[in-house]
Tab-separated table of C-alpha atoms and ligand atoms in Angstrom:
chain	number	residue	atom	x	y	z
H	48	MET	CA	29.966	-35.851	65.612
H	49	ARG	CA	27.871	-37.673	62.984
H	50	GLY	CA	25.121	-40.303	64.246
H	51	LEU	CA	25.438	-42.912	61.638
H	52	CYS	CA	23.433	-45.730	59.555
H	53	ILE	CA	24.823	-47.965	57.550
H	54	LEU	CA	22.324	-50.006	55.377
H	55	GLY	CA	24.015	-53.235	54.279
H	56	SER	CA	27.290	-53.333	56.987
H	57	THR	CA	28.111	-56.773	56.110
H	58	GLY	CA	28.826	-56.209	52.445
H	59	SER	CA	32.034	-54.663	50.348
H	60	ILE	CA	30.588	-51.324	50.843
H	61	GLY	CA	29.337	-51.877	54.356
H	62	GLU	CA	32.422	-53.266	56.291
H	63	ASN	CA	34.974	-50.551	54.306
H	64	THR	CA	33.037	-47.952	55.556
H	65	LEU	CA	32.862	-49.576	59.419
H	66	ASP	CA	36.948	-49.384	58.890
H	67	VAL	CA	37.216	-45.685	57.966
H	68	VAL	CA	34.781	-44.808	60.816
H	69	ALA	CA	36.368	-47.335	63.354
H	70	ARG	CA	40.001	-44.584	62.555
H	71	HIS	CA	37.835	-41.843	63.792
H	72	PRO	CA	35.766	-42.357	66.822
H	73	TYR	CA	35.526	-38.799	67.481
H	74	LEU	CA	33.782	-37.982	64.341
H	75	PHE	CA	31.538	-40.662	63.927
H	76	ARG	CA	29.056	-42.834	66.398
H	77	VAL	CA	27.482	-45.816	64.474
H	78	LYS	CA	23.972	-45.885	65.537
H	79	THR	CA	22.163	-48.293	63.630
H	80	LEU	CA	23.597	-51.266	61.402
H	81	THR	CA	21.851	-53.351	58.884
H	82	ALA	CA	22.415	-56.769	57.238
H	83	ASN	CA	20.227	-59.394	55.510
H	84	THR	CA	21.583	-62.773	56.273
H	85	GLN	CA	24.837	-63.111	57.993
H	86	ILE	CA	24.074	-62.978	61.308
H	87	ASP	CA	27.368	-63.531	62.516
H	88	LYS	CA	29.134	-60.872	61.302
H	89	LEU	CA	26.646	-58.498	61.844
H	90	ALA	CA	26.860	-59.595	66.059
H	91	LYS	CA	30.670	-58.800	65.732
H	92	GLN	CA	29.826	-54.772	64.529
H	93	CYS	CA	27.443	-54.632	67.022
H	94	ILE	CA	29.623	-55.751	69.863
H	95	GLN	CA	32.144	-53.653	67.963
H	96	PHE	CA	30.393	-50.485	67.437
H	97	GLN	CA	27.594	-50.704	70.176
H	98	PRO	CA	24.596	-48.950	67.301
H	99	GLU	CA	20.672	-48.433	68.709
H	100	ILE	CA	19.720	-50.684	66.296
H	101	ALA	CA	20.221	-53.979	64.305
H	102	VAL	CA	18.245	-54.702	61.798
H	103	VAL	CA	18.126	-58.131	59.721
H	104	GLY	CA	16.469	-60.012	57.075
H	105	ASN	CA	13.075	-61.903	59.147
H	106	ALA	CA	11.791	-62.187	62.249
H	107	GLU	CA	14.149	-65.754	62.818
H	108	LEU	CA	17.130	-63.967	61.952
H	109	ALA	CA	16.436	-61.690	63.942
H	110	GLN	CA	15.638	-64.067	67.240
H	111	LYS	CA	19.525	-65.439	66.410
H	112	LEU	CA	21.151	-62.378	66.480
H	113	LYS	CA	19.503	-61.696	69.889
H	114	SER	CA	21.125	-65.055	71.063
H	115	LEU	CA	24.148	-63.366	69.807
H	116	LEU	CA	24.106	-60.243	71.945
H	117	PRO	CA	22.465	-60.998	75.031
H	118	ASN	CA	23.939	-58.143	77.439
H	119	SER	CA	23.775	-55.833	74.665
H	120	SER	CA	21.240	-52.515	75.051
H	121	THR	CA	21.228	-52.722	70.533
H	122	GLN	CA	17.457	-53.415	69.693
H	123	VAL	CA	16.907	-56.260	67.222
H	124	LEU	CA	14.398	-55.244	64.562
H	125	PHE	CA	13.869	-57.223	60.755
H	126	GLY	CA	12.543	-56.528	57.824
H	127	PRO	CA	11.623	-53.621	55.222
H	128	GLU	CA	10.633	-51.514	58.765
H	129	GLY	CA	12.895	-51.946	60.131
H	130	LEU	CA	15.529	-50.535	57.443
H	131	ILE	CA	13.196	-47.785	57.782
H	132	GLU	CA	13.346	-47.764	61.349
H	133	ALA	CA	17.193	-47.479	61.024
H	134	VAL	CA	17.227	-44.623	58.653
H	135	MET	CA	14.910	-42.660	60.255
H	136	HIS	CA	16.253	-42.864	64.461
H	137	HIS	CA	16.625	-39.151	65.632
H	138	GLN	CA	20.440	-39.458	65.985
H	139	VAL	CA	21.165	-40.523	61.993
H	140	ASP	CA	22.191	-37.363	60.140
H	141	THR	CA	24.604	-39.744	57.678
H	142	VAL	CA	22.837	-42.725	55.823
H	143	MET	CA	25.529	-45.167	54.171
H	144	SER	CA	23.138	-46.268	50.879
H	145	ALA	CA	25.318	-50.020	50.751
H	146	ILE	CA	22.336	-52.328	50.141
H	147	VAL	CA	22.858	-54.025	46.799
H	148	GLY	CA	20.220	-54.077	44.257
H	149	ALA	CA	16.482	-52.315	45.064
H	150	ALA	CA	16.126	-53.493	48.056
H	151	GLY	CA	17.655	-50.332	49.702
H	152	LEU	CA	15.486	-48.421	47.391
H	153	LEU	CA	12.507	-47.474	50.127
H	154	PRO	CA	15.288	-46.625	52.912
H	155	THR	CA	17.152	-44.272	50.817
H	156	ILE	CA	14.379	-42.264	49.759
H	157	GLU	CA	12.895	-42.153	53.280
H	158	ALA	CA	16.547	-40.643	54.383
H	159	ALA	CA	16.101	-38.037	51.576
H	160	ARG	CA	12.365	-37.206	52.682
H	161	ALA	CA	13.562	-36.546	56.500
H	162	GLY	CA	16.695	-34.636	54.647
H	163	LYS	CA	19.695	-36.479	55.596
H	164	ARG	CA	22.781	-36.681	54.716
H	165	ILE	CA	22.974	-39.516	51.910
H	166	LEU	CA	26.221	-42.037	51.136
H	167	LEU	CA	24.924	-43.296	47.655
H	168	ALA	CA	26.893	-46.333	47.241
H	169	ASN	CA	23.255	-48.281	46.329
H	170	LYS	CA	23.607	-47.164	42.580
H	171	GLU	CA	20.013	-49.512	41.288
H	172	ALA	CA	18.284	-46.574	43.476
H	173	LEU	CA	18.948	-43.797	41.367
H	174	VAL	CA	18.893	-45.993	38.151
H	175	ILE	CA	14.903	-47.138	39.732
H	176	SER	CA	13.567	-43.999	40.841
H	177	GLY	CA	16.037	-41.775	38.418
H	178	GLN	CA	14.129	-37.814	38.963
H	179	ILE	CA	11.763	-38.840	41.596
H	180	LEU	CA	14.838	-39.045	44.014
H	181	MET	CA	16.198	-35.782	43.078
H	182	ASP	CA	13.275	-34.348	43.548
H	183	VAL	CA	13.219	-35.335	47.052
H	184	VAL	CA	16.535	-34.504	47.424
H	185	ALA	CA	15.503	-30.982	45.978
H	186	GLN	CA	12.850	-30.349	48.251
H	187	SER	CA	13.839	-31.729	51.442
H	188	GLY	CA	17.406	-29.897	51.351
H	189	ALA	CA	18.881	-33.650	51.852
H	190	GLU	CA	22.579	-33.885	50.561
H	191	LEU	CA	23.420	-36.298	48.413
H	192	LEU	CA	26.839	-37.799	48.137
H	193	PRO	CA	28.071	-40.099	45.622
H	194	ILE	CA	29.968	-43.368	46.749
H	195	ASP	CA	30.932	-45.135	43.633
H	196	SER	CA	34.189	-44.280	42.652
H	197	GLU	CA	33.550	-42.923	39.408
H	198	HIS	CA	30.790	-40.222	40.718
H	199	ASN	CA	32.871	-39.932	43.303
H	200	ALA	CA	35.676	-38.979	41.259
H	201	ILE	CA	33.449	-36.618	39.020
H	202	TYR	CA	31.783	-34.762	41.543
H	203	GLN	CA	35.279	-34.009	42.862
H	204	CYS	CA	36.361	-32.530	39.374
H	205	LEU	CA	33.193	-30.578	39.673
H	206	PRO	CA	33.173	-26.869	40.137
H	207	HIS	CA	32.527	-26.346	44.011
H	208	ASN	CA	31.808	-29.791	44.144
H	209	ASN	CA	28.117	-29.565	42.977
H	210	GLN	CA	26.509	-29.363	39.613
H	211	SER	CA	27.814	-28.806	36.484
H	212	ASN	CA	27.425	-25.723	34.238
H	213	PRO	CA	26.117	-26.664	31.150
H	214	LEU	CA	28.289	-23.948	29.921
H	215	GLU	CA	31.386	-24.659	31.613
H	216	VAL	CA	31.112	-28.695	31.302
H	217	GLU	CA	31.141	-30.237	27.989
H	218	GLU	CA	31.440	-33.856	28.813
H	219	LEU	CA	31.963	-36.491	31.691
H	220	LEU	CA	34.107	-39.356	31.079
H	221	LEU	CA	33.747	-42.778	33.337
H	222	THR	CA	36.380	-44.699	33.337
H	223	ALA	CA	36.092	-48.594	33.444
H	224	SER	CA	38.159	-51.265	34.061
H	225	GLY	CA	36.911	-53.563	30.673
H	226	GLY	CA	36.822	-56.464	33.888
H	227	PRO	CA	37.488	-59.947	33.633
H	228	PHE	CA	36.537	-60.624	30.070
H	229	LEU	CA	38.050	-58.069	28.372
H	230	HIS	CA	40.792	-59.780	26.042
H	231	ARG	CA	38.334	-63.061	26.326
H	232	PRO	CA	37.542	-64.109	22.549
H	233	ILE	CA	34.491	-63.580	22.477
H	234	ASP	CA	33.083	-67.055	21.110
H	235	THR	CA	33.830	-68.789	24.715
H	236	LEU	CA	31.913	-66.654	26.890
H	237	ILE	CA	29.711	-69.320	26.508
H	238	ASN	CA	31.679	-70.930	29.037
H	239	VAL	CA	32.124	-68.350	31.631
H	240	THR	CA	30.966	-69.577	35.594
H	241	PRO	CA	30.082	-67.431	38.012
H	242	GLU	CA	33.308	-67.905	39.546
H	243	GLU	CA	35.240	-66.244	36.568
H	244	ALA	CA	33.321	-63.296	36.390
H	245	CYS	CA	33.101	-62.699	39.993
H	246	ALA	CA	37.013	-62.184	39.403
H	247	HIS	CA	37.385	-58.879	39.233
H	248	PRO	CA	41.350	-57.735	38.170
H	249	ASN	CA	41.477	-54.582	39.942
H	250	TRP	CA	38.258	-54.218	42.599
H	251	VAL	CA	37.334	-56.468	45.459
H	252	MET	CA	33.145	-56.048	45.743
H	253	GLY	CA	30.021	-58.047	46.245
H	254	ARG	CA	29.091	-60.570	43.465
H	255	LYS	CA	26.272	-58.861	41.899
H	256	ILE	CA	28.380	-56.136	40.926
H	257	SER	CA	31.217	-58.058	40.370
H	258	VAL	CA	29.156	-59.481	37.484
H	259	ASP	CA	27.736	-56.201	36.057
H	260	SER	CA	31.244	-55.201	36.147
H	261	SER	CA	32.179	-58.453	33.105
H	262	THR	CA	29.331	-57.595	31.486
H	263	MET	CA	29.885	-53.881	31.596
H	264	MET	CA	26.179	-53.620	32.749
H	265	ASN	CA	27.995	-52.055	35.833
H	266	LYS	CA	29.034	-49.030	33.749
H	267	GLY	CA	25.210	-48.923	32.026
H	268	LEU	CA	24.121	-48.270	35.470
H	269	GLU	CA	26.418	-45.283	36.036
H	270	LEU	CA	25.720	-44.230	32.881
H	271	ILE	CA	21.913	-43.283	34.110
H	272	GLU	CA	23.514	-42.621	37.610
H	273	ALA	CA	25.729	-39.993	36.280
H	274	MET	CA	22.814	-38.576	34.478
H	275	TRP	CA	20.895	-38.154	37.532
H	276	LEU	CA	23.144	-36.848	39.736
H	277	PHE	CA	24.793	-34.181	37.553
H	278	GLN	CA	21.767	-33.752	35.158
H	279	MET	CA	23.671	-34.506	32.035
H	280	PRO	CA	22.413	-35.872	28.914
H	281	GLN	CA	23.112	-39.609	28.123
H	282	GLU	CA	25.108	-38.347	24.895
H	283	LYS	CA	27.338	-36.179	26.758
H	284	ILE	CA	28.600	-39.067	28.908
H	285	GLN	CA	31.613	-41.001	27.832
H	286	ILE	CA	33.080	-44.284	28.304
H	287	VAL	CA	36.205	-45.031	28.463
H	288	ILE	CA	38.074	-48.186	29.024
H	289	HIS	CA	41.307	-48.074	31.298
H	290	PRO	CA	42.688	-51.170	32.408
H	291	GLN	CA	44.175	-50.063	35.660
H	292	SER	CA	41.901	-48.333	37.497
H	293	VAL	CA	43.798	-45.547	38.619
H	294	ILE	CA	41.801	-42.509	36.834
H	295	HIS	CA	38.530	-42.981	38.624
H	296	SER	CA	36.479	-40.544	36.131
H	297	LEU	CA	36.850	-36.856	34.421
H	298	VAL	CA	35.129	-33.877	33.371
H	299	ARG	CA	35.952	-31.752	30.227
H	300	TYR	CA	35.475	-28.231	30.077
H	301	VAL	CA	34.991	-26.360	27.246
H	302	ASP	CA	38.487	-24.714	27.770
H	303	GLY	CA	40.228	-27.560	27.234
H	304	SER	CA	41.087	-28.792	30.271
H	305	LEU	CA	40.510	-32.064	31.303
H	306	LEU	CA	40.270	-32.978	35.052
H	307	ALA	CA	40.608	-36.331	36.943
H	308	GLN	CA	40.510	-37.951	40.062
H	309	LEU	CA	43.448	-40.503	40.446
H	310	GLY	CA	44.283	-43.102	43.143
H	311	GLU	CA	44.552	-47.048	44.527
H	312	PRO	CA	41.236	-48.758	43.425
H	313	ASP	CA	39.688	-49.044	47.443
H	314	MET	CA	36.683	-47.593	48.262
H	315	ARG	CA	37.722	-46.393	51.145
H	316	THR	CA	38.787	-43.243	49.273
H	317	PRO	CA	35.117	-42.417	48.160
H	318	ILE	CA	33.520	-43.717	51.810
H	319	ALA	CA	36.383	-41.316	54.071
H	320	PHE	CA	35.441	-38.205	50.806
H	321	GLY	CA	31.299	-38.951	51.682
H	322	LEU	CA	31.658	-39.418	55.806
H	323	GLY	CA	33.883	-36.456	56.212
H	324	TRP	CA	32.822	-33.859	53.766
H	325	PRO	CA	33.315	-30.853	53.349
H	326	GLN	CA	36.671	-32.165	55.728
H	327	ARG	CA	39.141	-34.622	54.432
H	328	ILE	CA	39.609	-37.488	56.785
H	329	THR	CA	42.491	-40.107	56.501
H	330	SER	CA	40.976	-43.248	54.899
H	331	GLY	CA	43.357	-45.932	55.488
H	332	VAL	CA	44.003	-46.149	51.334
H	333	LYS	CA	47.527	-46.596	50.601
H	334	PRO	CA	49.362	-44.151	48.476
H	335	LEU	CA	49.195	-44.241	44.492
H	336	ASP	CA	52.790	-44.963	43.640
H	337	MET	CA	53.101	-43.043	39.816
H	338	MET	CA	56.477	-44.296	39.380
H	339	GLN	CA	55.790	-48.045	40.085
H	340	ILE	CA	52.402	-47.738	37.764
H	341	GLY	CA	54.580	-46.272	34.690
H	342	GLN	CA	51.733	-45.993	32.513
H	343	LEU	CA	47.919	-45.627	31.767
H	344	ASN	CA	46.142	-46.975	28.927
H	345	PHE	CA	42.563	-45.699	27.341
H	346	MET	CA	40.913	-47.560	25.051
H	347	PRO	CA	37.077	-47.342	23.797
H	348	ALA	CA	34.558	-49.981	24.569
H	349	ASP	CA	33.949	-52.447	22.219
H	350	VAL	CA	29.674	-52.922	22.185
H	351	LYS	CA	30.569	-56.269	20.018
H	352	ARG	CA	32.008	-57.280	23.092
H	353	PHE	CA	29.846	-55.396	25.730
H	354	PRO	CA	25.876	-55.172	24.292
H	355	ALA	CA	25.503	-54.255	28.159
H	356	ILE	CA	26.197	-50.535	27.094
H	357	LEU	CA	23.579	-50.171	24.095
H	358	LEU	CA	20.971	-51.225	26.283
H	359	ALA	CA	21.812	-48.900	29.004
H	360	ARG	CA	21.890	-45.891	26.216
H	361	GLU	CA	18.805	-47.140	24.811
H	362	ALA	CA	17.432	-46.858	28.212
H	363	ALA	CA	19.098	-43.754	29.387
H	364	ARG	CA	17.381	-42.205	26.482
H	365	LEU	CA	14.176	-43.303	26.791
H	366	LYS	CA	14.280	-42.988	30.285
H	367	GLY	CA	11.111	-43.444	31.895
H	368	THR	CA	10.103	-46.577	33.586
H	369	ALA	CA	12.850	-48.214	31.380
H	370	PRO	CA	16.097	-47.900	33.471
H	371	ALA	CA	13.882	-49.667	36.075
H	372	ILE	CA	13.009	-52.282	33.501
H	373	MET	CA	16.346	-52.868	32.251
H	374	ASN	CA	17.604	-53.021	36.143
H	375	ALA	CA	14.832	-55.399	37.619
H	376	ALA	CA	15.825	-57.920	34.498
H	377	ASN	CA	19.504	-57.581	35.058
H	378	GLU	CA	19.485	-58.000	39.038
H	379	VAL	CA	16.681	-61.228	38.179
H	380	ALA	CA	19.200	-62.400	35.297
H	381	VAL	CA	22.461	-61.851	37.143
H	382	GLU	CA	21.260	-63.958	40.136
H	383	SER	CA	19.560	-66.989	37.568
H	384	PHE	CA	23.238	-67.096	36.295
H	385	LEU	CA	25.090	-67.073	39.847
H	386	ASN	CA	22.686	-70.086	40.312
H	387	ARG	CA	24.016	-71.777	37.358
H	388	GLN	CA	20.204	-71.723	36.069
H	389	ILE	CA	21.338	-69.510	32.813
H	390	THR	CA	24.380	-69.369	30.748
H	391	TYR	CA	26.588	-66.011	30.594
H	392	PRO	CA	25.753	-64.755	27.416
H	393	GLN	CA	22.028	-65.371	28.210
H	394	ILE	CA	21.915	-62.582	30.781
H	395	VAL	CA	22.070	-59.954	28.439
H	396	GLN	CA	19.824	-61.904	25.867
H	397	ILE	CA	16.994	-61.942	28.556
H	398	ILE	CA	17.457	-57.948	29.417
H	399	THR	CA	17.182	-57.474	25.930
H	400	GLN	CA	13.541	-59.143	25.885
H	401	VAL	CA	12.309	-57.900	28.507
H	402	LEU	CA	13.019	-54.329	27.435
H	403	GLU	CA	11.465	-55.110	23.734
H	404	ASN	CA	8.383	-56.561	25.989
H	405	ILE	CA	7.839	-54.250	28.419
H	406	PRO	CA	7.614	-50.673	26.568
H	407	SER	CA	8.576	-47.089	28.656
H	408	GLU	CA	6.468	-45.167	30.468
H	409	PRO	CA	6.878	-41.835	31.971
H	410	ALA	CA	7.704	-42.778	36.025
H	411	THR	CA	5.521	-40.071	37.429
H	412	THR	CA	5.457	-41.544	40.971
H	413	LEU	CA	6.956	-44.299	42.895
H	414	ASP	CA	4.324	-46.649	43.102
H	415	LEU	CA	3.984	-46.684	39.410
H	416	VAL	CA	7.920	-47.750	39.137
H	417	LEU	CA	7.656	-49.908	41.972
H	418	SER	CA	4.986	-52.212	40.306
H	419	ILE	CA	7.063	-51.994	37.197
H	420	ASP	CA	10.215	-53.412	38.539
H	421	GLN	CA	7.488	-55.960	39.716
H	422	LEU	CA	6.156	-56.696	36.608
H	423	ALA	CA	9.940	-56.370	35.005
H	424	ARG	CA	10.912	-59.383	37.493
H	425	GLU	CA	8.538	-61.439	36.735
H	426	LYS	CA	8.807	-61.500	32.788
H	427	THR	CA	12.456	-62.293	33.529
H	428	LYS	CA	11.885	-65.015	35.255
H	429	GLN	CA	9.109	-66.031	33.009
H	430	PHE	CA	11.930	-65.602	30.306
H	431	ILE	CA	14.009	-67.735	31.810
H	432	ARG	CA	11.988	-70.444	32.638
H	433	GLU	CA	10.788	-70.186	29.128
H	434	ARG	CA	14.725	-71.151	28.152
H	435	GLN	CA	14.676	-74.217	30.572
H	436	GLN	CA	12.555	-76.038	28.908
N	234	NAD	P1	27.390	-56.731	49.116
N	234	NAD	O1	26.829	-57.911	48.470
N	234	NAD	O2	29.110	-57.426	49.481
N	234	NAD	O3	26.730	-56.847	50.087
N	234	NAD	C1	25.325	-56.024	50.193
N	234	NAD	C2	24.862	-55.579	51.538
N	234	NAD	O4	23.715	-55.595	51.298
N	234	NAD	C3	25.155	-56.589	52.306
N	234	NAD	O5	24.932	-56.572	53.933
N	234	NAD	C4	23.474	-57.568	52.976
N	234	NAD	O6	23.237	-57.687	53.667
N	234	NAD	C5	23.005	-56.422	52.270
N	234	NAD	N1	21.378	-57.026	51.858
N	234	NAD	C6	21.150	-57.490	49.913
N	234	NAD	N2	19.871	-58.110	49.839
N	234	NAD	C7	19.136	-57.455	51.192
N	234	NAD	C8	17.751	-57.834	51.084
N	234	NAD	N3	16.707	-57.809	50.477
N	234	NAD	N4	17.482	-56.587	52.427
N	234	NAD	C9	18.350	-55.755	52.995
N	234	NAD	N5	19.487	-55.593	52.947
N	234	NAD	C10	20.102	-56.600	52.023
N	234	NAD	O7	27.325	-55.171	47.826
N	234	NAD	P2	28.394	-54.466	47.923
N	234	NAD	O8	29.309	-55.108	46.623
N	234	NAD	O9	29.020	-53.656	49.176
N	234	NAD	O10	27.641	-53.309	47.240
N	234	NAD	C11	26.473	-52.784	47.255
N	234	NAD	C12	26.169	-51.072	47.274
N	234	NAD	O11	27.172	-50.630	46.464
N	234	NAD	C13	25.533	-52.135	45.572
N	234	NAD	O12	24.315	-51.406	44.649
N	234	NAD	C14	26.930	-51.244	44.416
N	234	NAD	O13	26.500	-51.178	43.045
N	234	NAD	C15	27.697	-50.171	44.959
N	234	NAD	N6	29.036	-50.101	44.728
N	234	NAD	C16	29.809	-51.481	45.259
N	234	NAD	C17	31.169	-50.994	44.871
N	234	NAD	C18	31.598	-51.903	45.745
N	234	NAD	O14	33.099	-51.973	45.573
N	234	NAD	N7	31.693	-53.262	46.321
N	234	NAD	C19	31.250	-50.315	44.512
N	234	NAD	C20	30.166	-49.020	44.015
N	234	NAD	C21	29.062	-49.202	44.309
N	235	MG	MG1	31.920	-47.260	40.034
């Protein structure tokens, strides 16, 4: 029986995780749940799964949650310290890291330090901390299993399901759907609304990652994520547009073999893979019907349409603090776009401006990376204000 902490249980990944968990009452016990502001949803989850601890964003929300759980034994905590307690609970051996953005970084690092099994959906955490997180994992003996569908696919296609052997593996191929604007005339992107950007053709996801998918910054973050997870140089990671999202990614070997993982675009497959590892467990995902799909298409990613890919490649090449700067600028710019403060093309323009303004330096310590993350957020807000004047 595994004891679970689900960081971000009210999000898209969090809910899918609970869906898989509920199918296997004899394999998993939910010990701790965390959410930010969606108290009603969290209360329902607490009633169903009876965790030891539930964590919310602040003290006021904690009071609200308590009032919704009058006779419950669930302890209600709040804020960043609450997240750490949820991860460190002595009955938790597996942590689903599914908070969106940098807010998930510290609890993920704590889980790694404590040598727990980490199911990593929160790609931003790895993009920000890169080698630092990988080193903590190696030192503590934690298990890091990728949940992002592309990385999970690659993990499944690698020898012995672990590290890539540079002598055997020629390159990794990350597939990308191309998002909602793959064919939209580029000169009309200025008019894109948050609703259009969040309407992903194949996947139902949170709003931030949906916007990232539309700009393909998501694939840029995934390029950096793959570089760290599989210790592959960025030039050996290709991005391939595959609009059906059936092949989730591929590994090319030196002997001419190209191994792929296929499935329905449903995150419960990689989630079940991580939860059950090293066994396979049912996920509720319907079987892929090849006959119905008929054909699969592939094309290169057009960097004129998706300049975020170039930014991410450059950040991946520089390493150091560049990925953290890019990620912070992206988080702030996407939020401003969702709040209708900037136009859609300005997202990437502003990230470019921030990357030009803050030089990359070696990412030697977590404190340094966190302070650069803060600096990049402030600069991004400043550039957004300047554009509004
Ligand atoms: P979401 O917006 O649906 O959910 C985010 C969760 O994080 C919520 O539970 C929210 O309460 C919590 N949260 C947000 N801000 C927080 C804060 N400041 N402090 C504490 N908790 C906070 O997002 P999602 O789509 O579930 O994505 C979660 C992560 O998984 C992201 O990093 C995303 O890139 C990654 N991911 C998602 C998918 C997908 O299909 N949704 C696929 C691959 C990777
Ligand atoms: Mg992905």
